[in-house]
């Protein structure tokens, strides 16, 4: 199973070459990550995790292949799944599709550590986070 | 009448003081402007106006009063109305509300010229743009 | 007297119309403000004010007139002066010039409150801030 | 040999966790790439390549490891070298150091295709670009 977040490409998302500035694809990844929390737990779920529980998910590794440019006027659909739900880290896979005509524009993964923000050390993924993310873990048959 | 666009404050919209970076309020204004075109004409309405018709709406003046900070976790509701629909320019009024608990966070206006992008000179507001925006013009009684 | 900070327009500063996205002019204003602190006190001056002294300068009002577009390839020179150094607020004036060929592209003002970030209430401008900014106050004869 | 570009972390480069938002590291990479062109050829070198010659360098693959967070107040030094200068693509390596106390914060690579922007097809790396970049190619002994 996967989670999908759609957003129009914005007027200022492009660069001087007229296509979405490549670092913004990682921003699109993060928007989908934020929406996952909002949709599944609530609008303040991720901010409270950080502010109250002092737990964060800094990226330790990110990579992306860019296959097709996105342009202003396009709508981006960002699909989120999980390739590895580890003890102290989670690997998210993101695929960005242009919706019309439909095409895969970018595909990447982001490895997030789970950290105690006060000490900036890795901690175990909290149970409620595992519960929220569990259905997004890719099954062998789905590969 | 007014048009409203809602969006969560994003993880990276804040600055080192932990509140929405003030230039981003003008970005929120623009998002609402883009959504107005998308909703009322279609997802490629504004890009086609620029690319095919070579008409743009550069800002010639913008101002905003910031009344209350927005933070990550908040949802912003941006309300758009028009204070002046002139022959060659349009003055938009934007109000940004925090939705929960509801409060007015910022209020500003942006004067847009209507220009021929090829020559960068002011032209008359096209009739179909007037038709799209007409109901957003503030009535004397609504002030 | 004024303080000047120069920066190239960046590849992603433009929007789909190929000119600097207007909210970025306010970002240019802020870059000049940050550089003022860096140059006059030190690289961590502004972050320490916020983190250690818990004093911030949120904007309460900002306005700008956009006179000429800036494009990728241009260099922006942002000139900072002060039109009012009040007891609890400071009004900065920013002028953004394109350096080659030289032309005034934008001119605006930003009113900053000085606040205790812990309580988010206005406080007096600290003496050392007055000392740092004093020569930037516009003299009557310079208007 | 490598090329180095230094820039302060900006007030709005951070996210709600108070560290540089990870997509911005790729933006830092691009800033260093832009500065390389500016410094070695001239302020309008890259914009003219795109606008006049209609040649661009879209990223086809990017990856980065994040080792240490950067914060507001830090200065980032971005080091550029080339791991592969191919016929139709170039692989840049970027290392981002915090200058004080000095530490490696991120290291990544970006593969750029060289494309004819009018047709968006890969073309040979122009000779003058090879000449500009040649000394940045990592030598076996330097690995």
Coordinates of C-alpha atoms in Angstrom, one line a residue:
Chain A
X1 CA 0.0 0.0 0.0
X2 CA 1.1 3.6 -0.5
X3 CA 0.1 7.1 0.5
X4 CA -0.4 9.7 -2.1
X5 CA -0.3 13.5 -1.8
X6 CA -1.1 15.7 -4.8
X7 CA 0.0 19.3 -5.3
X8 CA 0.1 21.7 -8.2
X9 CA 3.6 22.8 -9.3
X10 CA 3.8 26.4 -8.0
X11 CA 4.7 29.5 -10.0
X12 CA 8.0 29.8 -8.1
X13 CA 9.0 26.1 -8.1
X14 CA 10.7 26.5 -11.4
X15 CA 14.2 27.7 -12.2
X16 CA 15.6 29.8 -15.0
X17 CA 15.4 26.8 -17.3
X18 CA 11.6 26.7 -16.8
X19 CA 11.4 23.4 -15.1
X20 CA 11.1 22.4 -11.4
X21 CA 14.4 23.2 -9.7
X22 CA 15.7 19.8 -8.8
X23 CA 16.2 20.4 -5.0
X24 CA 12.4 21.0 -4.9
X25 CA 11.8 17.3 -5.7
X26 CA 13.2 16.6 -2.2
X27 CA 10.9 19.3 -0.9
X28 CA 8.0 17.5 -2.6
X29 CA 9.1 14.3 -0.8
X30 CA 8.9 16.2 2.5
X31 CA 5.5 17.7 1.8
X32 CA 4.2 14.1 1.3
X33 CA 5.8 13.0 4.5
X34 CA 4.2 15.9 6.4
X35 CA 0.8 15.1 4.8
X36 CA 1.1 11.5 5.9
X37 CA 1.3 12.7 9.5
X38 CA -1.5 15.2 9.1
X39 CA -3.9 12.8 7.5
X40 CA -3.2 9.8 9.7
X41 CA -2.9 11.4 13.1
X42 CA -3.8 15.1 12.9
X43 CA -2.7 18.6 11.8
X44 CA -0.4 19.0 14.8
X45 CA 0.9 15.4 15.0
X46 CA 4.4 16.0 13.6
X47 CA 4.9 19.4 15.3
X48 CA 3.9 17.9 18.7
X49 CA 6.2 15.0 18.2
X50 CA 9.1 17.4 17.8
X51 CA 8.1 20.1 20.3
X52 CA 6.6 18.0 23.1
X53 CA 8.2 14.6 22.7
X54 CA 11.5 16.0 21.3
X55 CA 11.7 13.3 18.7
X56 CA 12.7 14.1 15.1
X57 CA 13.4 12.3 11.8
X58 CA 16.4 13.9 10.3
X59 CA 17.5 12.6 6.9
X60 CA 20.8 10.7 6.9
X61 CA 20.8 9.8 3.2
X62 CA 18.7 10.9 0.2
X63 CA 18.9 10.1 -3.4
X64 CA 16.7 10.6 -6.4
X65 CA 16.6 9.9 -10.1
X66 CA 15.0 12.6 -12.3
X67 CA 13.4 11.1 -15.3
X68 CA 11.1 13.8 -16.7
X69 CA 10.9 17.5 -16.0
X70 CA 7.9 19.0 -14.2
X71 CA 6.6 22.4 -15.2
X72 CA 4.3 25.1 -13.9
X73 CA 0.8 24.1 -14.8
X74 CA 1.5 20.4 -14.0
X75 CA 0.1 18.6 -11.0
X76 CA 2.5 16.4 -9.0
X77 CA 1.4 13.3 -7.3
X78 CA 3.8 12.1 -4.7
X79 CA 3.5 8.4 -3.7
X80 CA 5.1 7.3 -0.4
X81 CA 6.0 3.8 0.6
X82 CA 8.6 2.3 2.9
X83 CA 11.3 0.0 1.8
X84 CA 12.7 -0.6 5.3
X85 CA 11.2 0.0 8.7
X86 CA 14.2 -0.6 10.9
X87 CA 14.8 -0.4 14.6
X88 CA 16.3 3.1 14.6
X89 CA 15.8 4.2 11.0
X90 CA 13.2 4.2 8.3
X91 CA 13.7 4.2 4.5
X92 CA 11.0 6.0 2.6
X93 CA 10.5 5.6 -1.1
X94 CA 9.0 8.5 -3.0
X95 CA 7.7 8.5 -6.6
X96 CA 6.7 11.8 -8.2
X97 CA 4.2 11.5 -11.0
X98 CA 2.9 14.2 -13.4
X99 CA -0.8 13.6 -13.4
X100 CA -1.7 14.8 -16.9
X101 CA -0.5 13.1 -19.1
X102 CA 0.5 10.7 -16.5
X103 CA 4.2 9.9 -16.3
X104 CA 6.8 9.1 -13.6
X105 CA 9.0 12.2 -13.2
X106 CA 11.2 11.2 -10.3
X107 CA 11.9 8.4 -7.9
X108 CA 14.0 8.4 -4.8
X109 CA 14.6 7.2 -1.3
X110 CA 15.3 9.0 1.9
X111 CA 16.7 7.3 5.0
X112 CA 15.5 9.0 8.2
X113 CA 17.1 8.3 11.6
X114 CA 14.8 8.6 14.6
X115 CA 16.5 10.9 17.1
X116 CA 16.1 12.4 20.5
X117 CA 16.4 16.0 19.5
X118 CA 17.6 17.1 22.9
X119 CA 20.7 15.0 22.6
X120 CA 20.7 14.4 18.8
X121 CA 21.2 10.6 19.2
X122 CA 19.4 7.8 17.5
X123 CA 16.6 6.1 19.4
X124 CA 14.1 3.3 18.7
X125 CA 11.2 4.1 16.4
X126 CA 8.3 4.7 18.8
X127 CA 5.6 2.1 18.7
X128 CA 2.9 4.5 17.6
X129 CA 5.0 5.5 14.6
X130 CA 5.5 1.9 13.6
X131 CA 1.7 1.4 13.9
X132 CA 1.1 4.5 11.7
X133 CA 3.6 3.4 9.0
X134 CA 3.2 -0.3 9.0
X135 CA 0.9 -0.7 6.0
X136 CA 3.2 1.4 3.9
X137 CA 6.0 -1.2 4.1
X138 CA 6.5 -2.7 0.6
X139 CA 5.7 -6.4 0.5
X140 CA 8.1 -8.8 -1.4
X141 CA 5.3 -9.6 -3.9
X142 CA 4.8 -5.9 -4.6
X143 CA 8.3 -5.3 -5.9
Chain B
X1 CA -17.5 37.8 -1.9
X2 CA -14.1 36.3 -1.5
X3 CA -12.1 33.3 -2.5
X4 CA -10.4 31.2 0.2
X5 CA -7.4 28.9 -0.1
X6 CA -6.2 26.8 2.9
X7 CA -2.8 25.3 3.4
X8 CA -0.9 23.9 6.3
X9 CA 2.2 25.8 7.4
X10 CA 5.1 23.7 6.1
X11 CA 8.0 22.3 8.1
X12 CA 10.4 24.6 6.3
X13 CA 8.2 27.7 6.2
X14 CA 9.6 28.9 9.5
X15 CA 12.8 30.7 10.3
X16 CA 15.3 30.5 13.1
X17 CA 12.8 32.2 15.5
X18 CA 10.4 29.4 14.9
X19 CA 7.7 31.4 13.2
X20 CA 6.7 31.7 9.5
X21 CA 9.4 33.8 7.8
X22 CA 7.7 37.0 6.9
X23 CA 8.5 37.0 3.2
X24 CA 6.5 33.7 3.0
X25 CA 3.3 35.6 3.8
X26 CA 3.6 37.1 0.3
X27 CA 4.2 33.6 -1.0
X28 CA 1.0 32.5 0.7
X29 CA -0.7 35.5 -1.1
X30 CA 0.6 34.2 -4.4
X31 CA -0.5 30.6 -3.7
X32 CA -4.1 31.9 -3.2
X33 CA -3.8 33.8 -6.4
X34 CA -2.6 30.7 -8.3
X35 CA -5.5 28.6 -6.8
X36 CA -8.0 31.2 -7.8
X37 CA -7.0 30.6 -11.5
X38 CA -6.9 26.9 -11.0
X39 CA -10.3 26.6 -9.4
X40 CA -12.1 29.0 -11.6
X41 CA -10.6 28.2 -15.0
X42 CA -8.4 25.2 -14.8
X43 CA -5.1 23.8 -13.7
X44 CA -3.2 25.3 -16.7
X45 CA -5.1 28.5 -16.9
X46 CA -2.4 30.8 -15.5
X47 CA 0.5 29.0 -17.2
X48 CA -1.3 29.3 -20.6
X49 CA -2.1 32.9 -20.1
X50 CA 1.7 33.5 -19.7
X51 CA 3.0 31.0 -22.2
X52 CA 0.5 31.2 -25.0
X53 CA -1.0 34.7 -24.6
X54 CA 2.2 36.2 -23.2
X55 CA 0.2 38.1 -20.5
X56 CA 1.5 38.4 -17.0
X57 CA 0.5 40.1 -13.7
X58 CA 3.7 41.4 -12.2
X59 CA 3.4 43.1 -8.8
X60 CA 4.1 46.7 -8.8
X61 CA 3.4 47.3 -5.1
X62 CA 2.9 45.0 -2.1
X63 CA 2.3 45.7 1.5
X64 CA 1.4 43.7 4.5
X65 CA 0.7 44.1 8.3
X66 CA 1.8 41.2 10.4
X67 CA -0.5 40.8 13.4
X68 CA 0.2 37.4 14.9
X69 CA 2.8 34.8 14.1
X70 CA 2.0 31.5 12.3
X71 CA 3.8 28.4 13.4
X72 CA 4.4 24.9 12.0
X73 CA 1.3 22.9 12.9
X74 CA -1.0 25.8 12.1
X75 CA -3.3 25.8 9.0
X76 CA -3.4 29.1 7.1
X77 CA -6.6 30.3 5.4
X78 CA -5.8 32.9 2.8
X79 CA -8.8 35.1 1.8
X80 CA -8.7 36.9 -1.5
X81 CA -10.8 39.9 -2.5
X82 CA -10.3 42.9 -4.8
X83 CA -10.3 46.5 -3.7
X84 CA -9.8 47.9 -7.2
X85 CA -10.3 46.4 -10.6
X86 CA -8.7 49.1 -12.8
X87 CA -8.3 49.4 -16.5
X88 CA -4.6 48.3 -16.5
X89 CA -4.1 47.1 -12.9
X90 CA -5.8 45.2 -10.2
X91 CA -5.4 45.6 -6.4
X92 CA -5.9 42.4 -4.5
X93 CA -6.5 42.3 -0.7
X94 CA -5.2 39.2 1.1
X95 CA -6.1 38.2 4.7
X96 CA -4.3 35.3 6.3
X97 CA -6.1 33.6 9.1
X98 CA -4.8 30.9 11.5
X99 CA -7.7 28.4 11.5
X100 CA -7.4 26.9 15.0
X101 CA -7.9 28.9 17.2
X102 CA -9.1 31.3 14.5
X103 CA -7.3 34.6 14.3
X104 CA -6.2 37.1 11.7
X105 CA -2.4 36.8 11.3
X106 CA -1.7 39.1 8.4
X107 CA -3.5 41.5 6.0
X108 CA -2.1 43.1 3.0
X109 CA -2.6 44.3 -0.6
X110 CA -0.8 43.7 -3.8
X111 CA -1.2 45.9 -6.9
X112 CA -0.6 43.9 -10.1
X113 CA -0.1 45.5 -13.4
X114 CA -1.3 43.6 -16.5
X115 CA 1.5 43.4 -18.9
X116 CA 2.4 42.2 -22.4
X117 CA 5.4 40.0 -21.4
X118 CA 7.0 40.2 -24.7
X119 CA 7.4 44.0 -24.4
X120 CA 6.9 44.3 -20.7
X121 CA 4.4 47.2 -21.1
X122 CA 1.0 47.6 -19.4
X123 CA -2.1 46.5 -21.3
X124 CA -5.8 46.5 -20.6
X125 CA -7.1 43.8 -18.3
X126 CA -8.5 41.1 -20.7
X127 CA -12.3 40.8 -20.6
X128 CA -12.2 37.1 -19.5
X129 CA -10.0 38.1 -16.6
X130 CA -12.5 40.8 -15.6
X131 CA -15.3 38.2 -15.8
X132 CA -13.4 35.8 -13.6
X133 CA -12.6 38.3 -10.9
X134 CA -15.7 40.5 -10.9
X135 CA -17.5 39.0 -8.0
X136 CA -14.4 39.4 -5.8
X137 CA -14.6 43.2 -6.0
X138 CA -15.4 44.5 -2.5
X139 CA -18.7 46.4 -2.4
X140 CA -19.0 49.7 -0.5
X141 CA -21.4 48.0 1.9
X142 CA -18.9 45.2 2.6
X143 CA -16.2 47.6 3.9
Chain C
X1 CA 25.1 56.5 5.6
X2 CA 24.0 53.1 4.4
X3 CA 25.0 49.5 4.4
X4 CA 25.2 47.6 1.1
X5 CA 25.0 43.8 0.5
X6 CA 25.5 42.4 -3.0
X7 CA 24.3 39.0 -4.2
X8 CA 23.8 37.4 -7.6
X9 CA 20.3 36.6 -8.5
X10 CA 20.1 32.8 -8.1
X11 CA 18.9 30.2 -10.7
X12 CA 15.8 29.4 -8.6
X13 CA 15.0 33.0 -7.6
X14 CA 12.9 33.5 -10.7
X15 CA 9.3 32.4 -11.3
X16 CA 7.6 31.0 -14.4
X17 CA 7.6 34.5 -15.9
X18 CA 11.4 34.5 -15.8
X19 CA 11.8 37.3 -13.4
X20 CA 12.6 37.4 -9.6
X21 CA 9.5 36.2 -7.8
X22 CA 8.3 39.2 -6.0
X23 CA 8.2 37.7 -2.4
X24 CA 12.0 37.1 -2.9
X25 CA 12.6 40.9 -2.8
X26 CA 11.6 40.7 0.9
X27 CA 14.0 37.8 1.2
X28 CA 16.7 40.0 -0.3
X29 CA 15.8 42.6 2.3
X30 CA 16.3 40.1 5.0
X31 CA 19.6 38.8 3.6
X32 CA 21.0 42.4 3.8
X33 CA 19.7 42.6 7.4
X34 CA 21.5 39.4 8.3
X35 CA 24.7 40.6 6.7
X36 CA 24.5 43.8 8.6
X37 CA 24.8 41.8 11.9
X38 CA 27.4 39.5 10.5
X39 CA 29.6 42.3 9.2
X40 CA 29.3 44.6 12.2
X41 CA 29.3 42.2 15.1
X42 CA 30.2 38.7 13.9
X43 CA 28.9 35.6 12.2
X44 CA 26.9 34.4 15.2
X45 CA 25.7 37.8 16.4
X46 CA 22.1 37.5 15.3
X47 CA 21.7 33.9 16.2
X48 CA 23.1 34.5 19.7
X49 CA 20.7 37.4 20.2
X50 CA 17.9 35.1 19.5
X51 CA 19.1 31.9 21.2
X52 CA 20.9 33.3 24.2
X53 CA 19.3 36.7 24.8
X54 CA 15.9 35.5 23.5
X55 CA 15.4 38.8 21.6
X56 CA 14.0 38.9 18.1
X57 CA 13.0 41.5 15.5
X58 CA 9.7 40.2 13.9
X59 CA 8.4 42.4 11.1
X60 CA 5.1 44.1 11.9
X61 CA 4.7 45.9 8.6
X62 CA 6.4 45.6 5.2
X63 CA 5.9 47.3 1.9
X64 CA 7.7 47.5 -1.4
X65 CA 7.4 49.1 -4.8
X66 CA 8.7 47.1 -7.6
X67 CA 10.0 49.3 -10.4
X68 CA 12.0 47.0 -12.7
X69 CA 12.4 43.2 -12.9
X70 CA 15.5 41.4 -11.8
X71 CA 16.6 38.4 -13.8
X72 CA 18.9 35.4 -13.5
X73 CA 22.4 36.7 -14.4
X74 CA 21.8 40.1 -12.7
X75 CA 23.6 41.1 -9.5
X76 CA 21.4 42.7 -6.8
X77 CA 22.8 45.4 -4.5
X78 CA 20.7 45.8 -1.5
X79 CA 21.1 49.1 0.4
X80 CA 20.0 49.4 4.0
X81 CA 19.2 52.5 5.9
X82 CA 16.9 53.4 8.8
X83 CA 14.1 55.9 8.6
X84 CA 13.1 55.6 12.2
X85 CA 15.0 54.2 15.2
X86 CA 12.2 54.2 17.8
X87 CA 12.0 53.1 21.4
X88 CA 10.5 49.7 20.7
X89 CA 10.6 49.4 16.9
X90 CA 12.9 50.2 14.0
X91 CA 11.9 51.1 10.4
X92 CA 14.4 49.9 7.8
X93 CA 14.5 51.2 4.3
X94 CA 15.8 48.9 1.6
X95 CA 16.6 49.7 -2.0
X96 CA 17.5 47.0 -4.4
X97 CA 19.6 48.0 -7.4
X98 CA 20.6 45.9 -10.4
X99 CA 24.3 46.5 -10.7
X100 CA 24.8 46.3 -14.5
X101 CA 23.4 48.4 -16.1
X102 CA 22.7 50.1 -12.8
X103 CA 19.0 50.7 -12.0
X104 CA 16.7 50.9 -9.0
X105 CA 14.5 47.8 -9.1
X106 CA 12.7 47.9 -5.8
X107 CA 12.3 50.1 -2.8
X108 CA 10.5 49.3 0.4
X109 CA 10.4 49.6 4.2
X110 CA 10.1 47.1 6.9
X111 CA 9.0 48.0 10.5
X112 CA 10.5 45.6 13.0
X113 CA 9.3 45.3 16.6
X114 CA 11.9 44.3 19.2
X115 CA 10.4 41.5 21.2
X116 CA 11.2 39.2 24.1
X117 CA 10.8 35.9 22.3
X118 CA 9.9 34.0 25.4
X119 CA 6.8 36.1 26.0
X120 CA 6.4 37.7 22.5
X121 CA 6.0 41.2 23.9
X122 CA 7.7 44.4 22.7
X123 CA 10.7 45.5 24.6
X124 CA 13.1 48.5 24.3
X125 CA 15.7 48.4 21.6
X126 CA 18.9 47.2 23.4
X127 CA 21.6 49.8 23.7
X128 CA 24.2 47.8 21.8
X129 CA 21.7 47.5 18.9
X130 CA 21.2 51.2 18.9
X131 CA 25.0 51.6 18.8
X132 CA 25.3 49.2 15.9
X133 CA 22.6 50.9 13.8
X134 CA 23.0 54.6 14.7
X135 CA 25.0 55.7 11.7
X136 CA 22.3 54.2 9.3
X137 CA 19.6 56.6 10.5
X138 CA 18.8 58.9 7.6
X139 CA 19.6 62.5 8.3
X140 CA 17.0 65.2 7.4
X141 CA 19.4 66.6 4.9
X142 CA 19.8 63.3 3.2
X143 CA 16.1 63.0 2.3
Chain D
X1 CA 41.8 20.5 -7.4
X2 CA 38.5 21.7 -6.2
X3 CA 36.4 24.9 -6.2
X4 CA 35.0 26.3 -2.9
X5 CA 32.1 28.6 -2.3
X6 CA 31.3 29.8 1.2
X7 CA 28.0 31.2 2.4
X8 CA 26.4 31.8 5.8
X9 CA 23.4 29.6 6.7
X10 CA 20.5 32.0 6.3
X11 CA 17.7 32.8 8.8
X12 CA 15.2 30.9 6.8
X13 CA 17.3 27.9 5.7
X14 CA 16.3 26.0 8.8
X15 CA 13.2 24.0 9.4
X16 CA 11.0 23.5 12.5
X17 CA 13.7 21.3 14.1
X18 CA 16.1 24.2 14.0
X19 CA 18.6 22.7 11.5
X20 CA 19.1 23.3 7.8
X21 CA 16.2 21.7 5.9
X22 CA 17.7 18.8 4.1
X23 CA 16.6 19.7 0.6
X24 CA 18.5 23.0 1.0
X25 CA 21.8 21.0 0.9
X26 CA 21.1 20.3 -2.7
X27 CA 20.4 24.0 -3.1
X28 CA 23.8 24.7 -1.5
X29 CA 25.3 22.3 -4.1
X30 CA 23.6 24.4 -6.9
X31 CA 24.8 27.7 -5.5
X32 CA 28.4 26.4 -5.6
X33 CA 27.7 25.3 -9.2
X34 CA 26.4 28.7 -10.1
X35 CA 29.4 30.4 -8.5
X36 CA 31.8 28.2 -10.4
X37 CA 30.4 29.7 -13.7
X38 CA 30.4 33.2 -12.3
X39 CA 33.9 33.1 -11.1
X40 CA 35.5 31.3 -14.0
X41 CA 33.7 32.9 -16.9
X42 CA 31.5 35.8 -15.7
X43 CA 28.3 36.8 -14.0
X44 CA 26.2 36.1 -17.0
X45 CA 28.0 33.0 -18.2
X46 CA 25.4 30.4 -17.1
X47 CA 22.4 32.5 -18.0
X48 CA 23.7 33.1 -21.5
X49 CA 24.5 29.5 -22.0
X50 CA 20.8 28.8 -21.3
X51 CA 19.2 31.8 -23.0
X52 CA 21.5 32.3 -26.0
X53 CA 23.0 28.9 -26.6
X54 CA 19.9 27.0 -25.3
X55 CA 22.1 24.5 -23.4
X56 CA 21.2 23.3 -19.9
X57 CA 22.5 20.9 -17.3
X58 CA 19.5 19.2 -15.8
X59 CA 20.2 16.8 -13.0
X60 CA 19.5 13.2 -13.8
X61 CA 20.6 11.8 -10.5
X62 CA 21.4 13.3 -7.1
X63 CA 22.4 11.7 -3.8
X64 CA 23.7 13.0 -0.5
X65 CA 24.7 11.7 2.9
X66 CA 24.0 14.0 5.8
X67 CA 26.5 13.6 8.5
X68 CA 26.1 16.6 10.8
X69 CA 23.4 19.3 11.0
X70 CA 24.1 22.8 10.0
X71 CA 22.4 25.6 12.0
X72 CA 21.7 29.3 11.6
X73 CA 24.9 31.1 12.6
X74 CA 27.1 28.5 10.9
X75 CA 29.0 29.2 7.7
X76 CA 28.9 26.6 5.0
X77 CA 31.8 25.9 2.7
X78 CA 30.8 23.9 -0.4
X79 CA 33.6 22.2 -2.2
X80 CA 33.1 21.1 -5.8
X81 CA 35.0 18.5 -7.7
X82 CA 34.2 16.2 -10.6
X83 CA 34.3 12.4 -10.4
X84 CA 33.4 11.9 -14.1
X85 CA 33.6 14.2 -17.1
X86 CA 31.7 12.1 -19.7
X87 CA 30.8 12.7 -23.3
X88 CA 27.3 13.7 -22.5
X89 CA 27.1 14.0 -18.8
X90 CA 29.1 15.2 -15.8
X91 CA 29.2 13.9 -12.3
X92 CA 29.9 16.5 -9.7
X93 CA 30.9 15.8 -6.1
X94 CA 29.9 18.3 -3.4
X95 CA 31.1 18.3 0.1
X96 CA 29.6 20.8 2.6
X97 CA 31.7 21.7 5.5
X98 CA 30.8 23.8 8.6
X99 CA 33.7 26.2 8.9
X100 CA 33.8 26.8 12.7
X101 CA 34.5 24.3 14.3
X102 CA 35.3 22.7 11.0
X103 CA 33.5 19.5 10.2
X104 CA 32.1 17.7 7.2
X105 CA 28.3 18.0 7.3
X106 CA 27.2 16.5 4.0
X107 CA 28.7 14.8 0.9
X108 CA 26.9 14.0 -2.3
X109 CA 27.1 13.7 -6.0
X110 CA 24.9 15.1 -8.8
X111 CA 24.9 13.7 -12.3
X112 CA 24.0 16.4 -14.9
X113 CA 23.1 15.7 -18.4
X114 CA 24.0 18.3 -21.0
X115 CA 20.9 19.0 -23.1
X116 CA 19.7 21.0 -25.9
X117 CA 16.9 22.9 -24.1
X118 CA 14.8 23.4 -27.2
X119 CA 14.5 19.7 -27.9
X120 CA 15.4 18.4 -24.3
X121 CA 17.8 15.8 -25.7
X122 CA 21.3 15.0 -24.6
X123 CA 24.2 16.6 -26.5
X124 CA 28.0 16.5 -26.2
X125 CA 29.6 18.6 -23.4
X126 CA 30.8 21.7 -25.3
X127 CA 34.5 22.1 -25.5
X128 CA 34.6 25.4 -23.6
X129 CA 32.8 23.7 -20.7
X130 CA 35.3 20.9 -20.7
X131 CA 38.1 23.5 -20.6
X132 CA 36.4 25.3 -17.7
X133 CA 35.9 22.1 -15.7
X134 CA 39.0 20.1 -16.5
X135 CA 41.1 20.9 -13.5
X136 CA 38.3 19.9 -11.2
X137 CA 38.4 16.2 -12.3
X138 CA 39.5 14.1 -9.4
X139 CA 42.8 12.3 -10.1
X140 CA 43.2 8.7 -9.0
X141 CA 45.9 9.7 -6.5
X142 CA 43.5 12.1 -4.9
X143 CA 40.9 9.6 -4.0

